[in-house]
Amino acid sequence: MTKKSDALTALQVKNAKPKEKPYKLFDGGGLYLEVAPTGSRIWRLKYRQLNGKENRLSFGPYPEITLQEARERRLEARKLLLNGVDPAKYRDDAKRRAVEQAANTFEKIAREWYATKVPTWSARTAKNMIQRLEADIFPEIGSRPIDELKHRDIIIALRKIEERGAAEIAHRLKAVCSKIFSYAIQCGLTDRNLVVDMKDVLKTRRASHFAAIDADELPAFLGSLERNEARMFQPTRIALRLMLLVFVRTSELIETPWSEINLEKCEWIIPWQRMKRGKLTVNPDTTNHHVCLSRQACDLLRELHAITGGGKYLFPNQRDHKRPISNNTILVALERMGYKGRMTGHGFRALAMSTIKERLGYRHEVVDRQLAHAPKDKVASAYDRAQFLAERSKMSKRPLSDVLSSASYC
């Protein structure tokens, strides 16, 4: 005779009714259905732990968990035991990992990454970074666990930025997201940097530089400035002429206090704290920048001193003299002169670099130091402390007519 099987049938499970006391229906291999007086039916597995102690594991309620599903879970538990893993501990660890994964949202990880980087950034960079993330990234994917994000989720967020015409911001935030994923990988929170694979999902940007006229266009520019058809205030016109003569960055010029200028010696020294490389949080350049002034530049500064010398700044704000003019003042002035899209404040530096090297024949290192550029070779920068003051002074004192005379139609 065939031995009667002890395994349960689906009908037995379905028809299991509650009694006054809890009872069990066994399916074999430690699996049983526990029926409570309340009518609830729970699948459980009785097994021996690796240390020999008896333990029980719950698989969930019937009918949510069917007989077939309960048997499959029993098989999974037995495989774990064969591999030396306690199924109850495995379940608890899985639950813990799921909770941690849900808690490790993209926004949470991004803010942790941000906190590690803030000490190395300027206040302005830090502010811009978090504002961009809060405005464009967090609303889209911030609440999602970082390990559950897909390529498509990030692409959608970035293309929304691109579609509103902010292509440059989209590319920058793509790079930021890549850094956040890299940080998450290093922290063991995900296994893959999704953004690294996204090389072609955004429109290709054309390489662009700050708009700048060339030396051949200088006569026309100076003629327009002299005629003042744009009806600019005299300090603004002086600022534009100084940009042509001293080659400093726009912010370095407009934020200059009179205390840095020695009109008697015709000397201008910018403290390193105000220079771009001096503002670096990590390894700032603590070298003061000597702005070599030509006779023309000194004459302009004296003229300007008669207008604004009673205040703190060379170029005070019209509404609040305790503050300098804004960065946009130079750009707006150029636009009013008809040079919108053709010239910028930074363009004066590009114009100086190309013109002095090509038309006046000065060495690249001398012009570079006049522009306060950092040597590209880090090893060389560690040893090269030369300021080239003599050559820079001679270069700065070359009259503007030397440049104009080299223009093709002057």
Coordinates of N, CA, C and O in Angstrom, one line a residue, residues 189-279:
L189 N 26.3 52.8 -0.2 CA 24.9 53.0 -0.3 C 24.3 52.6 -1.7 O 23.1 52.5 -1.8
T190 N 25.1 52.5 -2.7 CA 24.7 52.0 -4.0 C 25.9 51.4 -4.7 O 27.0 51.6 -4.2
D191 N 25.7 50.7 -5.8 CA 26.8 50.0 -6.4 C 27.2 50.6 -7.8 O 28.2 50.3 -8.4
R192 N 26.4 51.6 -8.3 CA 26.6 52.1 -9.6 C 26.4 53.6 -9.7 O 25.4 54.1 -9.2
N193 N 27.2 54.3 -10.5 CA 27.1 55.7 -10.7 C 26.3 55.8 -12.1 O 26.9 55.7 -13.1
L194 N 25.0 56.0 -12.0 CA 24.2 56.0 -13.2 C 24.6 57.2 -14.1 O 24.4 57.0 -15.3
V195 N 25.0 58.3 -13.6 CA 25.3 59.5 -14.4 C 26.5 59.3 -15.3 O 26.6 59.9 -16.4
V196 N 27.4 58.4 -14.9 CA 28.6 58.2 -15.7 C 28.3 57.7 -17.1 O 28.9 58.0 -18.1
D197 N 27.2 57.0 -17.2 CA 26.7 56.4 -18.5 C 26.0 57.4 -19.4 O 25.8 57.1 -20.5
M198 N 25.7 58.6 -18.8 CA 24.8 59.5 -19.5 C 25.7 60.5 -20.3 O 25.7 61.7 -20.0
K199 N 26.3 60.1 -21.4 CA 27.2 60.9 -22.1 C 26.5 61.7 -23.2 O 26.9 62.8 -23.6
D200 N 25.4 61.2 -23.7 CA 24.7 61.8 -24.8 C 23.2 62.2 -24.6 O 22.5 62.5 -25.5
V201 N 22.8 62.2 -23.3 CA 21.4 62.5 -23.0 C 21.0 63.9 -23.1 O 19.8 64.3 -23.3
L202 N 22.0 64.8 -23.0 CA 21.7 66.3 -23.1 C 22.3 66.8 -24.4 O 23.2 66.2 -24.9
K203 N 21.8 67.9 -24.9 CA 22.3 68.5 -26.1 C 23.7 68.9 -25.9 O 24.1 69.4 -24.9
T204 N 24.5 68.7 -27.0 CA 25.9 69.0 -26.9 C 26.1 70.5 -26.9 O 25.4 71.3 -27.6
R205 N 26.9 71.0 -26.0 CA 27.2 72.4 -25.9 C 28.3 72.8 -26.8 O 29.3 72.1 -26.9
R206 N 28.2 74.0 -27.4 CA 29.3 74.5 -28.1 C 30.3 75.2 -27.2 O 29.8 75.9 -26.3
A207 N 31.5 74.9 -27.4 CA 32.5 75.5 -26.5 C 32.5 77.0 -26.8 O 32.5 77.5 -27.9
S208 N 32.4 77.8 -25.7 CA 32.2 79.2 -25.9 C 33.2 79.9 -24.9 O 33.5 79.4 -23.8
H209 N 33.6 81.1 -25.2 CA 34.4 82.0 -24.4 C 33.6 83.3 -24.2 O 32.7 83.6 -24.8
F210 N 34.1 84.1 -23.2 CA 33.5 85.4 -23.0 C 33.7 86.2 -24.3 O 34.8 86.3 -24.9
A211 N 32.6 86.9 -24.7 CA 32.7 87.7 -25.9 C 33.8 88.8 -25.7 O 33.9 89.4 -24.7
A212 N 34.6 89.0 -26.8 CA 35.6 90.0 -26.7 C 35.9 90.5 -28.1 O 36.0 89.7 -29.1
I213 N 36.0 91.8 -28.3 CA 36.5 92.4 -29.6 C 37.9 92.1 -29.8 O 38.6 91.7 -28.8
D214 N 38.4 92.3 -31.0 CA 39.9 92.2 -31.2 C 40.5 93.5 -31.3 O 39.9 94.6 -31.3
A215 N 41.8 93.6 -31.4 CA 42.6 94.8 -31.5 C 42.2 95.7 -32.6 O 42.2 97.0 -32.5
D216 N 41.8 95.1 -33.8 CA 41.4 95.9 -34.9 C 40.1 96.7 -34.6 O 39.8 97.7 -35.3
E217 N 39.3 96.3 -33.6 CA 38.1 97.0 -33.3 C 38.2 98.0 -32.2 O 37.3 98.7 -31.9
L218 N 39.4 98.1 -31.7 CA 39.7 99.1 -30.6 C 39.4 100.6 -31.0 O 38.8 101.3 -30.2
P219 N 39.9 101.0 -32.2 CA 39.6 102.4 -32.5 C 38.2 102.8 -32.5 O 37.8 103.8 -32.0
A220 N 37.3 101.9 -33.1 CA 35.9 102.2 -33.1 C 35.3 102.2 -31.7 O 34.4 103.0 -31.4
F221 N 35.8 101.2 -30.9 CA 35.3 101.2 -29.5 C 35.6 102.4 -28.7 O 34.8 103.0 -28.0
L222 N 36.9 102.9 -28.8 CA 37.3 104.1 -28.1 C 36.6 105.3 -28.7 O 36.3 106.3 -27.9
G223 N 36.3 105.3 -30.0 CA 35.6 106.5 -30.5 C 34.2 106.5 -30.0 O 33.7 107.6 -29.6
S224 N 33.5 105.4 -29.8 CA 32.2 105.4 -29.3 C 32.2 105.8 -27.8 O 31.3 106.5 -27.3
L225 N 33.3 105.4 -27.1 CA 33.4 105.7 -25.7 C 33.6 107.2 -25.5 O 33.1 107.9 -24.6
E226 N 34.4 107.8 -26.4 CA 34.7 109.2 -26.4 C 33.5 110.1 -26.7 O 33.2 111.1 -26.0
R227 N 32.7 109.7 -27.7 CA 31.5 110.4 -28.1 C 30.4 110.3 -27.0 O 29.5 111.2 -26.9
N228 N 30.4 109.2 -26.3 CA 29.4 109.0 -25.2 C 28.0 109.1 -25.7 O 27.1 109.7 -25.0
E229 N 27.7 108.5 -26.8 CA 26.3 108.5 -27.3 C 25.4 107.7 -26.4 O 24.2 107.9 -26.4
A230 N 26.0 106.8 -25.6 CA 25.1 106.1 -24.7 C 24.8 106.9 -23.4 O 24.0 106.4 -22.6
R231 N 25.4 108.1 -23.3 CA 25.1 109.0 -22.2 C 25.4 108.3 -20.8 O 24.5 108.3 -19.9
M232 N 26.6 107.8 -20.7 CA 27.0 107.1 -19.4 C 27.6 108.2 -18.5 O 28.1 109.2 -18.9
F233 N 27.5 107.9 -17.2 CA 28.1 108.7 -16.2 C 29.6 108.6 -16.3 O 30.2 107.6 -16.8
Q234 N 30.3 109.7 -15.9 CA 31.8 109.7 -16.1 C 32.5 108.6 -15.4 O 33.4 108.0 -15.9
P235 N 32.1 108.2 -14.1 CA 32.8 107.1 -13.5 C 32.7 105.8 -14.3 O 33.6 105.0 -14.3
T236 N 31.5 105.6 -14.9 CA 31.3 104.4 -15.7 C 32.3 104.4 -16.9 O 32.9 103.4 -17.3
R237 N 32.4 105.6 -17.6 CA 33.3 105.7 -18.7 C 34.8 105.5 -18.3 O 35.6 104.8 -19.0
I238 N 35.1 106.0 -17.1 CA 36.5 105.8 -16.5 C 36.7 104.3 -16.3 O 37.8 103.8 -16.5
A239 N 35.7 103.6 -15.7 CA 35.8 102.2 -15.4 C 36.1 101.4 -16.7 O 37.0 100.5 -16.7
L240 N 35.4 101.7 -17.8 CA 35.7 101.0 -19.1 C 37.1 101.3 -19.6 O 37.8 100.4 -20.1
R241 N 37.6 102.5 -19.4 CA 38.9 102.8 -19.9 C 40.0 102.1 -19.0 O 41.0 101.7 -19.5
L242 N 39.7 102.1 -17.7 CA 40.6 101.4 -16.8 C 40.7 99.9 -17.1 O 41.7 99.3 -17.0
M243 N 39.5 99.3 -17.5 CA 39.5 97.9 -17.9 C 40.4 97.6 -19.0 O 41.1 96.6 -19.1
L244 N 40.6 98.6 -19.9 CA 41.5 98.5 -21.1 C 42.9 98.6 -20.7 O 43.8 98.1 -21.4
L245 N 43.2 99.3 -19.5 CA 44.6 99.6 -19.2 C 45.2 98.7 -18.1 O 46.4 98.6 -18.0
V246 N 44.3 98.1 -17.2 CA 44.9 97.4 -16.0 C 44.6 95.9 -16.1 O 45.2 95.2 -15.3
F247 N 43.6 95.5 -16.9 CA 43.3 94.0 -17.1 C 42.9 93.2 -15.9 O 43.0 92.0 -15.9
V248 N 42.5 93.9 -14.8 CA 42.0 93.1 -13.6 C 40.6 92.6 -13.9 O 39.9 93.0 -14.9
R249 N 40.2 91.7 -13.1 CA 38.8 91.1 -13.2 C 37.8 92.2 -12.9 O 38.1 93.1 -12.1
T250 N 36.6 92.1 -13.4 CA 35.6 93.1 -13.2 C 35.3 93.4 -11.7 O 35.3 94.5 -11.3
S251 N 35.1 92.3 -11.0 CA 34.9 92.4 -9.6 C 36.0 93.0 -8.8 O 35.8 93.8 -7.9
E252 N 37.3 92.7 -9.3 CA 38.4 93.3 -8.6 C 38.5 94.8 -8.8 O 39.0 95.5 -8.0
L253 N 38.0 95.3 -9.9 CA 38.0 96.7 -10.2 C 36.9 97.4 -9.4 O 37.1 98.4 -8.7
I254 N 35.7 97.0 -9.6 CA 34.5 97.7 -9.1 C 34.5 97.7 -7.5 O 33.9 98.5 -6.9
E255 N 35.1 96.7 -6.9 CA 35.1 96.5 -5.5 C 36.3 97.2 -4.8 O 36.5 97.0 -3.6
T256 N 37.1 97.9 -5.6 CA 38.3 98.5 -5.1 C 38.0 99.7 -4.2 O 37.4 100.6 -4.6
P257 N 38.6 99.6 -2.9 CA 38.5 100.8 -2.0 C 39.6 101.8 -2.4 O 40.7 101.4 -2.8
W258 N 39.4 103.0 -2.1 CA 40.5 104.0 -2.3 C 41.7 103.7 -1.5 O 42.8 104.2 -1.8
S259 N 41.5 103.0 -0.4 CA 42.7 102.7 0.5 C 43.7 101.9 -0.2 O 44.9 101.9 0.3
E260 N 43.4 101.2 -1.3 CA 44.4 100.4 -2.0 C 45.2 101.2 -3.0 O 46.2 100.8 -3.5
I261 N 44.8 102.4 -3.3 CA 45.4 103.3 -4.3 C 46.3 104.3 -3.7 O 45.9 105.0 -2.8
N262 N 47.5 104.4 -4.1 CA 48.5 105.4 -3.7 C 48.7 106.3 -4.9 O 49.5 106.0 -5.8
L263 N 48.0 107.5 -5.0 CA 48.0 108.3 -6.1 C 49.4 109.0 -6.2 O 49.8 109.3 -7.3
E264 N 50.0 109.3 -5.1 CA 51.3 110.0 -5.1 C 52.4 109.1 -5.8 O 53.2 109.6 -6.6
K265 N 52.4 107.8 -5.4 CA 53.3 106.9 -6.0 C 52.8 106.2 -7.3 O 53.6 105.5 -7.9
C266 N 51.6 106.5 -7.6 CA 50.9 105.9 -8.7 C 51.0 104.3 -8.6 O 51.6 103.6 -9.4
E267 N 50.5 103.9 -7.5 CA 50.7 102.4 -7.1 C 49.4 101.9 -6.7 O 48.6 102.5 -6.0
W268 N 49.1 100.6 -7.1 CA 47.9 99.9 -6.7 C 48.2 98.5 -6.3 O 48.7 97.8 -7.2
I269 N 48.0 98.1 -5.1 CA 48.3 96.8 -4.6 C 47.0 96.2 -4.1 O 46.4 96.7 -3.2
I270 N 46.5 95.1 -4.7 CA 45.3 94.4 -4.3 C 45.7 93.3 -3.3 O 46.5 92.4 -3.6
P271 N 45.1 93.4 -2.1 CA 45.4 92.4 -1.1 C 45.0 91.0 -1.6 O 44.0 90.9 -2.3
W272 N 45.7 90.0 -1.2 CA 45.5 88.6 -1.7 C 44.1 88.1 -1.4 O 43.5 87.3 -2.1
Q273 N 43.5 88.6 -0.3 CA 42.2 88.2 0.1 C 41.1 88.6 -0.9 O 40.0 87.9 -0.9
R274 N 41.4 89.6 -1.7 CA 40.4 90.0 -2.7 C 40.6 89.3 -4.0 O 39.7 89.4 -4.9
M275 N 41.7 88.7 -4.2 CA 41.9 88.0 -5.5 C 41.2 86.7 -5.6 O 40.9 86.0 -4.6
K276 N 41.0 86.3 -6.8 CA 40.3 85.0 -7.1 C 40.9 83.8 -6.4 O 40.3 83.0 -5.7
R277 N 42.2 83.7 -6.6 CA 42.9 82.6 -6.0 C 43.2 82.7 -4.5 O 43.4 81.8 -3.8
G278 N 43.0 83.9 -4.0 CA 43.2 84.2 -2.6 C 41.9 83.8 -1.8 O 41.9 83.5 -0.6
K279 N 40.8 83.7 -2.6 CA 39.5 83.3 -2.0 C 39.3 81.8 -1.9 O 38.3 81.3 -1.3

